[in-house]
Amino acid sequence: MKNRYLVGGPITPLLISELMTLGNDDNGAGAVSIFIGKVRDDEVNGNRIKALEYSAYSEMAEKEADGIVKTVKAAFSDVRKVLLVHSTGIVKAGEASLFIMVTSGHRDHSMRACRHTLEMVKEKLPVWKKEIF
Amino acid sequence: MAARVIVLYFGAAQKVAGNASEDFMAEDTLSLRRQILERHPGMCRVTFRLALNRNLLKEDSLLKENDIIAILPPFEGG
């Protein structure tokens, strides 16, 4: 199965730019909401996190992500596009590991749907992380 | 009749099992859970759900040959 929702390593500024271009080719969309999740350099037991290593059950994650996108589109009628990308592998503190972009006709659905997508990712995407110090 | 199934371990479960996957002979997921805990007693400290062929299970299920069971600790994405 081709990975459409998982990417190896961080979600780089270049990839973010490409995703924004990809999701922004619709002149009927008057609102674009974006969420970018980044790795924090939290301190755990006196040690600073340098990176997170993400692992995923790829086959299930692709299926679940597909379901999330369909569910969000069905729940918010004004939504036109939902882009969702999560990292696997090592992502350093300060780098992005999650990208969500929702376009809609008007602002209300894009903002609410973006938040809803994020909550569904946390609940449904089979992804795990390991701290690297 | 017991079927040969493949068990995939993820996250904390993989660390406890020391493997990414193993084969088991089991008739249903109840029996499979028992066998997993017998083989890896440390798994009793791991909270996990099961997925059968990529679908999250809400209740125990019969198993058939070559089914893929995933051991899924709480998700940590986002």
CSV table of C-alpha atoms in Angstrom, one decimal:
chain,number,residue,atom,x,y,z
A,1,MET,CA,0.0,0.0,0.0
A,2,LYS,CA,1.3,3.4,-0.9
A,3,ASN,CA,1.8,5.7,2.0
A,4,ARG,CA,-0.3,8.8,1.5
A,5,TYR,CA,-0.5,10.0,5.0
A,6,LEU,CA,2.8,9.0,6.5
A,7,VAL,CA,6.2,10.5,5.7
A,8,GLY,CA,9.6,9.4,6.9
A,9,GLY,CA,11.4,12.0,9.1
A,10,PRO,CA,10.3,15.6,9.8
A,11,ILE,CA,7.7,17.5,7.9
A,12,THR,CA,10.1,20.1,6.5
A,13,PRO,CA,9.3,23.7,5.5
A,14,LEU,CA,9.7,22.5,1.9
A,15,LEU,CA,7.1,19.8,2.3
A,16,ILE,CA,4.8,22.2,4.1
A,17,SER,CA,5.1,24.5,1.1
A,18,GLU,CA,4.3,21.7,-1.3
A,19,LEU,CA,1.3,20.6,0.7
A,20,MET,CA,0.0,24.1,0.9
A,21,THR,CA,0.3,24.4,-2.9
A,22,LEU,CA,-1.4,21.1,-3.4
A,23,GLY,CA,-4.3,22.1,-1.1
A,24,ASN,CA,-4.7,25.6,-2.4
A,25,ASP,CA,-5.7,25.0,-6.0
A,26,ASP,CA,-9.4,25.7,-5.4
A,27,ASN,CA,-10.7,29.2,-6.0
A,28,GLY,CA,-14.0,28.3,-4.4
A,29,ALA,CA,-12.2,27.9,-1.0
A,30,GLY,CA,-12.3,31.1,0.9
A,31,ALA,CA,-10.8,29.7,4.1
A,32,VAL,CA,-7.7,27.7,4.7
A,33,SER,CA,-6.9,26.4,8.2
A,34,ILE,CA,-3.6,24.8,9.0
A,35,PHE,CA,-2.3,23.0,12.1
A,36,ILE,CA,1.3,22.1,12.5
A,37,GLY,CA,2.4,19.9,15.4
A,38,LYS,CA,6.0,20.2,16.5
A,39,VAL,CA,8.2,18.2,18.8
A,40,ARG,CA,8.9,20.0,22.2
A,41,ASP,CA,12.2,19.9,24.0
A,42,ASP,CA,10.5,18.9,27.3
A,43,GLU,CA,12.6,18.0,30.3
A,44,VAL,CA,11.9,14.5,31.7
A,45,ASN,CA,13.6,13.5,35.0
A,46,GLY,CA,16.2,16.2,34.4
A,47,ASN,CA,16.9,15.2,30.8
A,48,ARG,CA,16.0,17.3,27.8
A,49,ILE,CA,14.3,15.6,24.9
A,50,LYS,CA,16.4,15.9,21.7
A,51,ALA,CA,14.0,14.1,19.4
A,52,LEU,CA,11.1,11.8,19.2
A,53,GLU,CA,11.2,8.6,17.2
A,54,TYR,CA,7.7,7.8,15.8
A,55,SER,CA,6.6,4.3,14.8
A,56,ALA,CA,3.3,3.4,13.2
A,57,TYR,CA,1.3,0.5,12.1
A,58,SER,CA,1.5,1.8,8.6
A,59,GLU,CA,-1.2,-0.3,6.9
A,60,MET,CA,-3.8,0.5,9.6
A,61,ALA,CA,-2.7,4.2,9.8
A,62,GLU,CA,-3.3,4.7,6.1
A,63,LYS,CA,-6.8,3.1,6.5
A,64,GLU,CA,-7.6,5.1,9.6
A,65,ALA,CA,-6.3,8.4,8.1
A,66,ASP,CA,-8.5,7.8,5.0
A,67,GLY,CA,-11.4,7.3,7.4
A,68,ILE,CA,-10.6,10.5,9.3
A,69,VAL,CA,-10.6,12.5,6.1
A,70,LYS,CA,-13.9,11.0,4.9
A,71,THR,CA,-15.5,11.5,8.4
A,72,VAL,CA,-14.5,15.2,8.6
A,73,LYS,CA,-15.7,15.9,5.0
A,74,ALA,CA,-19.1,14.3,5.9
A,75,ALA,CA,-19.4,16.1,9.2
A,76,PHE,CA,-18.6,19.6,7.8
A,77,SER,CA,-20.5,20.2,4.6
A,78,ASP,CA,-18.6,23.4,3.7
A,79,VAL,CA,-15.2,21.6,3.8
A,80,ARG,CA,-13.6,21.1,0.4
A,81,LYS,CA,-10.2,19.5,1.1
A,82,VAL,CA,-8.5,17.8,4.1
A,83,LEU,CA,-4.8,17.1,3.9
A,84,LEU,CA,-3.2,15.1,6.7
A,85,VAL,CA,0.4,14.0,7.1
A,86,HIS,CA,2.2,12.5,10.1
A,87,SER,CA,5.8,11.7,10.5
A,88,THR,CA,7.4,8.4,11.2
A,89,GLY,CA,11.1,7.9,12.2
A,90,ILE,CA,13.2,10.5,14.0
A,91,VAL,CA,11.9,14.1,14.4
A,92,LYS,CA,14.2,16.5,16.3
A,93,ALA,CA,12.9,19.0,18.8
A,94,GLY,CA,11.6,22.1,17.0
A,95,GLU,CA,10.8,20.1,13.9
A,96,ALA,CA,7.2,19.4,12.7
A,97,SER,CA,5.7,15.9,13.0
A,98,LEU,CA,2.1,16.6,12.0
A,99,PHE,CA,0.5,18.7,9.3
A,100,ILE,CA,-3.2,19.2,8.9
A,101,MET,CA,-4.8,21.6,6.3
A,102,VAL,CA,-8.5,22.1,5.8
A,103,THR,CA,-10.0,24.3,3.1
A,104,SER,CA,-13.7,25.3,3.0
A,105,GLY,CA,-15.9,27.9,1.6
A,106,HIS,CA,-16.0,29.9,4.8
A,107,ARG,CA,-13.9,30.2,7.9
A,108,ASP,CA,-16.2,28.5,10.5
A,109,HIS,CA,-16.0,25.0,9.0
A,110,SER,CA,-12.3,25.1,8.1
A,111,MET,CA,-11.3,26.1,11.7
A,112,ARG,CA,-13.7,23.6,13.4
A,113,ALA,CA,-12.9,20.8,11.0
A,114,CYS,CA,-9.1,21.4,11.4
A,115,ARG,CA,-9.5,21.0,15.2
A,116,HIS,CA,-11.7,18.0,14.8
A,117,THR,CA,-9.2,16.3,12.4
A,118,LEU,CA,-6.5,16.8,15.0
A,119,GLU,CA,-8.6,15.2,17.8
A,120,MET,CA,-9.4,12.3,15.5
A,121,VAL,CA,-5.7,11.8,14.7
A,122,LYS,CA,-4.9,11.6,18.4
A,123,GLU,CA,-7.7,9.1,19.0
A,124,LYS,CA,-7.5,6.9,15.9
A,125,LEU,CA,-4.0,7.0,14.3
A,126,PRO,CA,-1.9,4.0,15.4
A,127,VAL,CA,1.3,6.0,16.0
A,128,TRP,CA,3.7,5.7,18.9
A,129,LYS,CA,6.6,7.8,20.0
A,130,LYS,CA,9.9,7.2,21.9
A,131,GLU,CA,11.8,10.0,23.5
A,132,ILE,CA,15.5,10.4,22.6
A,133,PHE,CA,17.6,12.4,25.0
B,1,MET,CA,-9.9,-25.5,15.8
B,2,ALA,CA,-6.7,-23.5,16.5
B,3,ALA,CA,-5.4,-21.4,13.6
B,4,ARG,CA,-1.9,-20.1,12.9
B,5,VAL,CA,-2.0,-16.3,13.3
B,6,ILE,CA,0.5,-13.6,13.2
B,7,VAL,CA,0.8,-11.2,16.1
B,8,LEU,CA,2.3,-7.7,15.5
B,9,TYR,CA,3.6,-5.8,18.5
B,10,PHE,CA,3.8,-2.0,18.6
B,11,GLY,CA,5.0,0.7,20.9
B,12,ALA,CA,5.6,-0.4,24.5
B,13,ALA,CA,4.3,-3.9,23.6
B,14,GLN,CA,7.1,-4.4,21.2
B,15,LYS,CA,9.6,-3.4,23.8
B,16,VAL,CA,8.2,-6.0,26.3
B,17,ALA,CA,7.9,-8.8,23.7
B,18,GLY,CA,11.4,-8.1,22.3
B,19,ASN,CA,10.0,-8.8,18.8
B,20,ALA,CA,8.0,-7.0,16.1
B,21,SER,CA,6.0,-10.1,15.3
B,22,GLU,CA,5.4,-13.7,16.4
B,23,ASP,CA,3.3,-16.7,15.3
B,24,PHE,CA,0.7,-18.2,17.6
B,25,MET,CA,-1.8,-21.0,17.4
B,26,ALA,CA,-5.1,-19.8,18.7
B,27,GLU,CA,-8.9,-20.4,18.2
B,28,ASP,CA,-10.0,-17.0,19.3
B,29,THR,CA,-8.6,-13.7,20.7
B,30,LEU,CA,-9.4,-14.7,24.3
B,31,SER,CA,-7.1,-17.7,24.0
B,32,LEU,CA,-4.6,-15.6,22.1
B,33,ARG,CA,-4.5,-12.9,24.9
B,34,ARG,CA,-3.9,-15.7,27.4
B,35,GLN,CA,-1.0,-17.2,25.4
B,36,ILE,CA,0.6,-13.8,24.9
B,37,LEU,CA,0.6,-13.1,28.6
B,38,GLU,CA,2.0,-16.6,29.2
B,39,ARG,CA,4.8,-16.0,26.7
B,40,HIS,CA,5.5,-12.4,27.8
B,41,PRO,CA,4.4,-12.0,31.5
B,42,GLY,CA,5.6,-8.3,31.3
B,43,MET,CA,2.7,-7.7,29.0
B,44,CYS,CA,0.3,-7.6,31.9
B,45,ARG,CA,1.8,-4.1,32.7
B,46,VAL,CA,1.0,-2.9,29.2
B,47,THR,CA,-2.5,-1.5,28.4
B,48,PHE,CA,-3.4,-2.5,24.9
B,49,ARG,CA,-6.2,-3.0,22.4
B,50,LEU,CA,-6.3,-5.6,19.6
B,51,ALA,CA,-6.8,-5.0,15.9
B,52,LEU,CA,-7.8,-7.9,13.6
B,53,ASN,CA,-6.6,-7.5,10.0
B,54,ARG,CA,-6.3,-3.7,10.6
B,55,ASN,CA,-9.7,-3.3,12.2
B,56,LEU,CA,-9.9,-2.4,15.9
B,57,LEU,CA,-11.7,-5.1,17.9
B,58,LYS,CA,-14.5,-4.1,20.2
B,59,GLU,CA,-15.0,-7.6,21.5
B,60,ASP,CA,-13.3,-11.0,21.3
B,61,SER,CA,-13.4,-12.7,18.0
B,62,LEU,CA,-12.8,-16.1,16.4
B,63,LEU,CA,-9.6,-16.4,14.5
B,64,LYS,CA,-8.8,-18.0,11.1
B,65,GLU,CA,-5.6,-19.1,9.5
B,66,ASN,CA,-3.2,-16.3,8.7
B,67,ASP,CA,-5.2,-13.6,10.5
B,68,ILE,CA,-3.0,-10.7,11.6
B,69,ILE,CA,-3.5,-9.5,15.1
B,70,ALA,CA,-1.9,-6.2,16.2
B,71,ILE,CA,-1.2,-5.4,19.8
B,72,LEU,CA,-1.9,-1.7,20.1
B,73,PRO,CA,-0.9,0.3,23.2
B,74,PRO,CA,-2.5,3.7,23.6
B,75,PHE,CA,-1.8,5.9,20.5
B,76,GLU,CA,0.7,8.7,20.8
B,77,GLY,CA,0.5,10.5,17.5
B,78,GLY,CA,-0.1,14.2,17.0
